[in-house]
CSV table of C-alpha atoms in Angstrom, one decimal:
chain,number,residue,atom,x,y,z
N,47,MET,CA,0.2,-0.1,-0.2
N,48,TRP,CA,3.2,2.3,0.9
N,49,GLU,CA,3.6,2.1,-3.3
N,50,PRO,CA,0.8,4.1,-4.6
N,51,ILE,CA,0.6,6.1,-1.7
N,52,CYS,CA,4.5,7.3,-2.3
N,53,LEU,CA,3.5,7.7,-6.0
N,54,THR,CA,0.3,9.7,-4.7
N,55,LEU,CA,2.3,12.4,-3.0
N,56,ALA,CA,4.6,12.7,-5.9
N,57,ALA,CA,1.7,13.1,-8.4
N,58,THR,CA,0.0,15.8,-6.3
N,59,ALA,CA,3.8,17.5,-5.6
N,60,GLY,CA,4.0,17.5,-9.8
N,61,ASN,CA,0.7,18.9,-10.1
N,62,ASN,CA,0.7,21.8,-7.6
N,63,ILE,CA,4.4,22.3,-7.8
N,64,GLY,CA,3.8,22.3,-11.4
N,65,LYS,CA,1.2,24.9,-11.6
N,66,VAL,CA,3.2,27.1,-9.9
N,67,LEU,CA,5.7,27.0,-12.0
N,68,GLN,CA,3.3,27.7,-14.8
N,69,LYS,CA,1.8,30.8,-13.2
N,70,LYS,CA,5.4,32.0,-12.7
N,71,GLY,CA,6.7,31.7,-16.4
N,72,THR,CA,3.4,33.1,-17.3
N,73,VAL,CA,4.1,36.3,-15.6
N,74,ILE,CA,6.6,37.6,-18.2
N,75,LEU,CA,4.2,35.8,-21.3
N,76,PRO,CA,1.8,37.3,-23.4
N,77,PRO,CA,-2.5,35.0,-23.2
N,78,LEU,CA,-2.1,31.6,-24.1
N,79,SER,CA,-3.3,31.1,-28.3
N,80,LEU,CA,-2.7,29.2,-31.3
N,81,LYS,CA,-0.5,31.9,-33.0
N,82,LEU,CA,3.5,31.0,-33.5
N,83,LYS,CA,4.9,33.9,-31.6
N,84,VAL,CA,2.7,32.8,-28.5
N,85,VAL,CA,3.5,29.1,-29.0
N,86,LYS,CA,7.1,29.5,-29.2
N,87,ALA,CA,7.4,32.2,-26.5
N,88,TYR,CA,5.8,29.4,-24.2
N,89,ALA,CA,8.2,26.8,-25.7
N,90,PHE,CA,11.3,28.3,-24.4
N,91,ASN,CA,10.1,29.9,-21.4
N,92,LYS,CA,12.0,27.9,-18.9
N,93,ALA,CA,9.6,28.3,-16.0
N,94,TRP,CA,6.6,27.2,-17.6
N,95,ILE,CA,7.8,24.1,-19.7
N,96,ILE,CA,8.9,22.4,-16.7
N,97,GLY,CA,5.9,23.2,-14.8
N,98,PHE,CA,4.4,21.7,-17.8
N,99,LEU,CA,5.9,18.6,-17.9
N,100,MET,CA,5.9,18.3,-13.9
N,101,ASP,CA,2.1,18.4,-14.3
N,102,ILE,CA,1.8,16.0,-17.1
N,103,PHE,CA,4.2,13.5,-15.3
N,104,GLY,CA,2.3,13.8,-11.7
N,105,ALA,CA,-1.0,13.0,-14.3
N,106,LEU,CA,0.8,9.9,-15.2
N,107,LEU,CA,1.5,8.6,-11.4
N,108,MET,CA,-2.1,9.3,-10.3
N,109,LEU,CA,-3.3,6.9,-12.8
N,110,ARG,CA,-0.5,4.8,-11.7
N,111,ALA,CA,-1.5,4.9,-8.0
N,112,LEU,CA,-5.2,5.0,-9.0
N,113,SER,CA,-4.2,1.2,-11.1
N,114,LEU,CA,-2.7,0.0,-7.6
N,115,ALA,CA,-4.5,1.5,-4.9
N,116,PRO,CA,-8.7,2.0,-4.0
N,117,VAL,CA,-10.1,5.6,-4.1
N,118,SER,CA,-10.7,5.8,-0.8
N,119,VAL,CA,-6.8,5.1,-0.1
N,120,ILE,CA,-5.3,8.1,-3.1
N,121,GLN,CA,-8.0,10.3,-3.2
N,122,PRO,CA,-7.7,11.3,0.6
N,123,VAL,CA,-3.7,11.2,0.5
N,124,SER,CA,-3.8,13.5,-2.8
N,125,GLY,CA,-5.6,16.1,-0.6
N,126,CYS,CA,-1.9,16.4,1.0
N,127,GLY,CA,-1.0,18.1,-2.5
N,128,LEU,CA,-1.7,22.0,-0.3
N,129,ALA,CA,1.5,20.8,1.9
N,130,ILE,CA,3.8,20.0,0.1
N,131,LEU,CA,3.0,22.8,-1.9
N,132,CYS,CA,2.9,25.4,1.3
N,133,ILE,CA,7.0,23.7,1.9
N,134,PHE,CA,7.7,24.4,-1.6
N,135,SER,CA,6.6,28.0,-1.1
N,136,HIS,CA,7.9,27.9,2.1
N,137,PHE,CA,11.3,27.4,0.8
N,138,TYR,CA,12.0,28.1,-2.8
N,139,LEU,CA,9.7,31.2,-3.6
N,140,LYS,CA,10.8,32.2,0.3
N,141,GLU,CA,7.2,33.2,1.5
N,142,VAL,CA,6.5,32.9,5.1
N,143,MET,CA,3.8,30.9,6.8
N,144,ASN,CA,2.7,31.0,10.5
N,145,ALA,CA,2.0,28.3,13.2
N,146,ILE,CA,-1.3,27.4,12.0
N,147,ASP,CA,0.1,26.3,8.7
N,148,TRP,CA,3.3,23.9,10.4
N,149,VAL,CA,-0.1,22.1,12.1
N,150,GLY,CA,-1.8,21.8,8.9
N,151,ILE,CA,0.8,20.5,7.5
N,152,VAL,CA,1.4,17.8,10.7
N,153,LEU,CA,-1.8,17.1,10.4
N,154,ALA,CA,-2.0,16.1,6.8
N,155,GLY,CA,1.2,14.0,7.1
N,156,VAL,CA,-0.2,12.2,10.0
N,157,GLY,CA,-3.5,11.7,8.2
N,158,THR,CA,-1.5,10.3,5.2
N,159,ILE,CA,0.4,7.7,7.7
N,160,GLY,CA,-2.9,6.6,9.2
N,161,VAL,CA,-4.5,5.7,6.1
N,162,GLY,CA,-0.7,4.3,4.7
N,163,VAL,CA,-1.3,1.9,7.9
N,164,GLY,CA,-4.8,1.2,7.7
N,165,GLY,CA,-5.2,0.6,4.0
N,166,GLU,CA,-3.4,-2.3,4.4
N,167,GLU,CA,-6.2,-4.3,5.1
N,168,GLN,CA,-8.9,-2.8,2.6
N,169,LYS,CA,-10.3,-5.2,0.3
N,170,ALA,CA,-9.1,-4.9,-3.6
N,171,SER,CA,-12.2,-2.8,-5.9
N,172,SER,CA,-14.7,-4.7,-8.1
N,173,ILE,CA,-17.5,-2.9,-10.0
N,174,ASP,CA,-21.3,-3.9,-9.7
N,175,ILE,CA,-22.8,-2.8,-12.7
N,176,PHE,CA,-26.4,-2.1,-10.8
N,177,HIS,CA,-24.7,0.4,-9.1
N,178,LEU,CA,-23.0,2.7,-11.7
N,179,PRO,CA,-26.7,4.1,-13.3
N,180,TRP,CA,-27.8,4.9,-9.2
N,181,LEU,CA,-24.2,7.1,-9.0
N,182,VAL,CA,-24.6,8.7,-12.3
N,183,VAL,CA,-28.9,9.3,-11.4
N,184,ILE,CA,-27.4,10.8,-7.7
N,185,ILE,CA,-24.9,13.0,-8.6
N,186,ALA,CA,-26.7,14.2,-12.2
N,187,ILE,CA,-30.0,15.3,-8.6
N,188,LEU,CA,-27.2,16.9,-6.5
N,189,PHE,CA,-26.3,19.4,-9.5
N,190,VAL,CA,-29.7,19.9,-9.8
N,191,LEU,CA,-30.3,21.0,-6.3
N,192,LEU,CA,-27.1,22.8,-5.9
N,193,ASN,CA,-27.3,24.8,-9.7
N,194,THR,CA,-31.1,25.4,-8.4
N,195,TRP,CA,-30.5,26.9,-5.4
N,196,LEU,CA,-27.2,28.8,-6.8
N,197,ARG,CA,-29.8,30.5,-9.4
N,198,ILE,CA,-31.8,31.4,-6.4
N,199,CYS,CA,-29.2,32.7,-4.4
N,200,LYS,CA,-28.5,35.5,-7.5
N,201,ARG,CA,-32.0,36.1,-8.1
N,202,GLN,CA,-32.3,37.5,-4.6
N,203,ARG,CA,-28.5,39.3,-5.2
N,204,ARG,CA,-30.2,40.8,-8.0
N,205,GLU,CA,-33.1,41.6,-6.6
N,206,GLN,CA,-31.6,43.2,-3.5
N,207,GLU,CA,-29.1,45.2,-5.5
N,208,LEU,CA,-26.1,43.5,-4.2
N,209,MET,CA,-22.6,43.2,-6.3
N,210,GLN,CA,-21.2,41.1,-3.5
N,211,SER,CA,-22.0,37.4,-4.5
N,212,ASP,CA,-22.8,35.5,-1.3
N,213,VAL,CA,-21.4,33.2,1.2
N,214,VAL,CA,-23.8,30.4,-0.2
N,215,GLU,CA,-22.4,31.1,-3.8
N,216,GLU,CA,-19.0,30.4,-2.9
N,217,ILE,CA,-19.8,26.9,-1.1
N,218,ILE,CA,-21.9,25.7,-4.1
N,219,PHE,CA,-18.8,26.6,-6.8
N,220,GLY,CA,-16.7,24.8,-4.6
N,221,LEU,CA,-18.9,21.9,-3.9
N,222,GLU,CA,-19.5,21.4,-7.3
N,223,SER,CA,-15.9,21.8,-8.5
N,224,GLY,CA,-14.9,19.0,-5.4
N,225,ILE,CA,-17.4,16.7,-6.5
N,226,LEU,CA,-16.3,16.8,-10.5
N,227,PHE,CA,-13.0,16.3,-9.2
N,228,GLY,CA,-13.6,13.3,-7.0
N,229,MET,CA,-15.6,11.6,-9.6
N,230,ALA,CA,-12.4,12.0,-12.3
N,231,SER,CA,-10.7,9.8,-10.1
N,232,VAL,CA,-13.3,7.7,-9.6
N,233,ILE,CA,-14.0,7.3,-13.1
N,234,SER,CA,-10.3,6.4,-13.8
N,235,LYS,CA,-10.5,3.9,-11.2
N,236,MET,CA,-13.2,2.0,-12.9
N,237,GLY,CA,-11.6,1.8,-16.3
N,238,PHE,CA,-8.4,-0.5,-14.7
N,239,VAL,CA,-11.1,-2.4,-13.0
N,240,PHE,CA,-13.1,-3.1,-16.0
N,241,LEU,CA,-9.9,-4.2,-17.3
N,242,GLU,CA,-9.0,-6.6,-14.1
N,243,GLN,CA,-12.6,-7.9,-14.8
N,244,GLY,CA,-12.1,-9.1,-18.0
N,245,PHE,CA,-14.0,-6.1,-19.8
N,246,SER,CA,-12.8,-4.8,-23.1
N,247,GLN,CA,-9.7,-2.5,-23.4
N,248,MET,CA,-11.1,-0.3,-25.1
N,249,LEU,CA,-13.2,1.0,-21.8
N,250,VAL,CA,-10.0,2.1,-20.2
N,251,PRO,CA,-9.5,5.0,-22.8
N,252,VAL,CA,-13.4,5.6,-22.3
N,253,CYS,CA,-13.1,6.2,-19.0
N,254,LEU,CA,-10.1,8.2,-19.1
N,255,LEU,CA,-11.5,10.6,-21.6
N,256,ILE,CA,-14.8,10.5,-19.5
N,257,SER,CA,-12.4,11.8,-16.4
N,258,ILE,CA,-10.3,14.5,-18.6
N,259,CYS,CA,-14.2,16.3,-19.1
N,260,CYS,CA,-15.0,15.7,-15.5
N,261,SER,CA,-11.6,17.7,-14.3
N,262,GLY,CA,-11.9,19.7,-16.9
N,263,THR,CA,-15.9,20.7,-15.8
N,264,GLY,CA,-14.5,21.1,-12.3
N,265,PHE,CA,-12.1,23.6,-13.0
N,266,VAL,CA,-14.9,25.5,-14.7
N,267,TYR,CA,-16.4,25.9,-12.3
N,268,GLN,CA,-13.6,25.9,-9.5
N,269,THR,CA,-12.5,29.6,-11.9
N,270,ARG,CA,-15.9,30.5,-12.2
N,271,GLY,CA,-16.2,30.5,-8.1
N,272,LEU,CA,-12.7,32.2,-7.8
N,273,LYS,CA,-13.4,34.8,-10.0
N,274,HIS,CA,-16.6,36.0,-8.3
N,275,GLY,CA,-16.2,34.8,-4.5
N,276,ARG,CA,-13.2,33.9,-2.1
N,277,ALA,CA,-10.2,31.6,-2.6
N,278,ILE,CA,-10.6,30.6,1.5
N,279,VAL,CA,-14.2,29.4,0.9
N,280,VAL,CA,-14.5,28.1,-2.7
N,281,SER,CA,-10.6,26.1,-1.8
N,282,THR,CA,-11.9,24.8,1.5
N,283,CYS,CA,-15.1,23.2,-0.1
N,284,ALA,CA,-13.5,22.5,-3.1
N,285,ALA,CA,-10.9,20.2,-1.5
N,286,VAL,CA,-13.3,18.6,1.1
N,287,ALA,CA,-15.7,17.4,-1.2
N,288,SER,CA,-13.1,16.1,-3.6
N,289,ILE,CA,-12.0,13.5,-0.8
N,290,VAL,CA,-15.7,13.2,0.7
N,291,THR,CA,-17.1,12.2,-3.0
N,292,GLY,CA,-13.9,10.0,-3.9
N,293,VAL,CA,-14.4,8.2,-0.8
N,294,LEU,CA,-18.1,7.7,-0.8
N,295,ALA,CA,-18.2,7.1,-4.3
N,296,GLY,CA,-15.2,4.4,-4.2
N,297,MET,CA,-17.3,2.5,-1.9
N,298,PHE,CA,-20.4,2.6,-3.4
N,299,ALA,CA,-19.9,1.9,-7.0
N,300,LEU,CA,-16.7,0.1,-6.7
N,301,GLY,CA,-17.2,-1.9,-4.0
N,302,GLU,CA,-14.3,-0.5,-2.0
N,303,GLN,CA,-15.2,-1.1,1.9
N,304,LEU,CA,-13.4,-0.5,5.3
N,305,PRO,CA,-10.8,-3.3,6.6
N,306,SER,CA,-12.2,-5.4,8.7
N,307,ALA,CA,-9.8,-5.2,11.2
N,308,PRO,CA,-11.0,-2.5,14.3
N,309,ALA,CA,-7.2,-1.0,14.7
N,310,ALA,CA,-6.9,-0.6,10.8
N,311,ARG,CA,-10.6,1.0,10.4
N,312,LEU,CA,-9.7,3.5,13.2
N,313,LEU,CA,-6.5,4.6,11.6
N,314,LEU,CA,-7.5,5.1,8.0
N,315,LEU,CA,-10.8,7.0,9.4
N,316,LEU,CA,-8.3,9.1,11.7
N,317,GLY,CA,-6.3,9.9,8.6
N,318,TRP,CA,-9.2,10.7,6.8
N,319,VAL,CA,-10.2,13.3,9.4
N,320,PHE,CA,-6.8,14.5,10.0
N,321,ILE,CA,-6.3,15.1,6.4
N,322,ILE,CA,-9.2,17.0,5.7
N,323,PHE,CA,-8.5,19.3,8.7
N,324,GLY,CA,-5.3,19.8,7.6
N,325,VAL,CA,-5.7,20.8,4.1
N,326,ILE,CA,-8.5,23.1,6.2
N,327,LEU,CA,-6.2,24.7,8.2
N,328,LEU,CA,-3.9,25.2,4.9
N,329,VAL,CA,-6.4,26.9,3.2
N,330,SER,CA,-7.8,29.7,6.2
N,331,SER,CA,-4.8,30.0,8.6
N,332,ARG,CA,-4.6,33.7,7.7
N,333,ARG,CA,-8.4,34.3,8.6
N,334,LEU,CA,-8.3,31.8,11.4
N,335,ILE,CA,-5.3,34.4,13.5
N,336,GLN,CA,-7.7,36.8,13.2
N,337,HIS,CA,-10.4,34.5,15.6
N,338,LEU,CA,-7.7,33.6,17.6
N,339,PRO,CA,-7.7,35.5,21.2
N,340,ARG,CA,-5.9,38.0,21.6
N,341,PRO,CA,-2.8,36.3,23.1
N,342,LEU,CA,-2.9,33.8,20.9
N,343,ARG,CA,-2.9,36.0,17.9
N,344,ARG,CA,0.4,38.3,19.2
N,345,LEU,CA,2.1,34.9,19.8
N,346,VAL,CA,1.6,34.1,15.9
N,347,ARG,CA,2.1,37.2,14.7
N,348,SER,CA,5.9,37.4,16.7
N,349,SER,CA,6.7,33.8,15.5
N,350,THR,CA,5.8,34.7,12.1
N,351,GLU,CA,7.5,38.3,12.1
N,352,ARG,CA,10.9,36.9,13.4
N,353,SER,CA,11.1,34.1,10.8
N,354,ASN,CA,10.3,36.8,8.1
N,355,ASN,CA,13.1,39.0,9.8
N,356,LEU,CA,15.8,35.9,10.3
N,357,ARG,CA,15.0,35.4,6.2
N,358,ARG,CA,16.0,38.9,5.5
N,359,SER,CA,18.8,39.1,7.8
N,360,SER,CA,20.7,36.0,5.7
N,361,SER,CA,19.5,37.1,2.9
N,362,LEU,CA,22.0,40.9,3.8
N,363,ARG,CA,24.2,38.8,5.5
N,364,THR,CA,25.0,36.8,1.9
N,365,ARG,CA,24.9,40.1,-0.1
N,366,GLU,CA,27.2,41.4,2.5
N,367,SER,CA,29.6,38.2,1.8
N,368,ASN,CA,29.8,39.7,-1.8
N,369,PRO,CA,33.3,41.7,-2.3
N,370,SER,CA,31.6,43.7,-4.6
N,371,ALA,CA,29.0,44.8,-2.8
N,372,VAL,CA,31.3,45.5,0.2
N,373,ILE,CA,33.3,47.9,-2.0
N,374,GLN,CA,30.5,49.4,-3.5
N,375,ALA,CA,29.1,50.5,-0.3
N,376,THR,CA,32.2,51.8,1.5
N,377,THR,CA,33.0,53.6,-1.6
N,378,LEU,CA,29.6,55.8,-1.7
N,379,HIS,CA,30.2,56.2,2.4
N,380,HIS,CA,33.6,57.8,1.1
N,381,LEU,CA,31.9,59.7,-1.3
N,382,LEU,CA,29.2,60.7,1.1
N,383,THR,CA,31.6,61.8,3.8
N,384,THR,CA,33.8,63.7,1.3
N,385,THR,CA,30.9,65.6,0.3
N,386,THR,CA,29.6,66.5,3.6
N,387,ALA,CA,32.5,67.8,4.5
N,388,LYS,CA,33.5,70.0,1.4
N,389,GLU,CA,29.7,71.7,2.2
N,390,LYS,CA,30.8,72.2,6.3
N,391,ALA,CA,34.1,74.1,4.7
């Protein structure tokens, strides 16, 4: 079980870090189009190419992990990608993290260990054909209810002439995108299970194509939510909905079951809870700091400022260790001293 978990961690790290590098590369690039000049600009941008390749490689690793383990194990572990991204941003992009961020990372890591240990006793997947139509009907009804609720909220906002979107709209967009992301993993797993049960090999690329469509549609919903709402609410709902959907749909449609041993079952459930809470803390850490008691808020902020000052002082020491920088500073000081002495004279 540890091999697919390690593959999932590597895959989600590649996806998240790859997207950051692509975003960093697009800062100096024009909007993506099919024009030859624009395509060349993207192709020769080092950061964007590395990020794109990491993203693709992460997707391939995720498919490999899904072929080896149940979705109820893989999907929760993929939520740790946010923790890996925070660590990468801290050490590579020099972003300062507060104490709540580190607590979230620790919870996600402990949860991953719990899922790995508890998942050892989990049974293999087996598709019940009669459950698939019910799964489609349930997802369709859920989306109809969410979209109906969304239209009611938008109509009420227009009647009250409010410009800012309501928190309910942000939650709905996050839930819809997360459900689609979770279903994308479940449908990918279906292709491999169909192959193991002796069905036609053509079902694998068909399932992968449907999975890509689900991921693309989920990305559209998430983008709409981020455009009109707050990233904290949308991202949290999407991450939690993705994990819950992957677990429940995997158990309902793929026949995945909890471990029979009580200790393994407890570890698996605790692992799911720890990962979910870790993701929520990472997404909403800055907002949570504002609601802490004043002494704790000061303690967290002082530790954050202290780490920030350490980074600044280390960068200053790096500059002072450069001989040319020391010579330039000495020369500038000498010129300023000379000028001041002449003005006094």
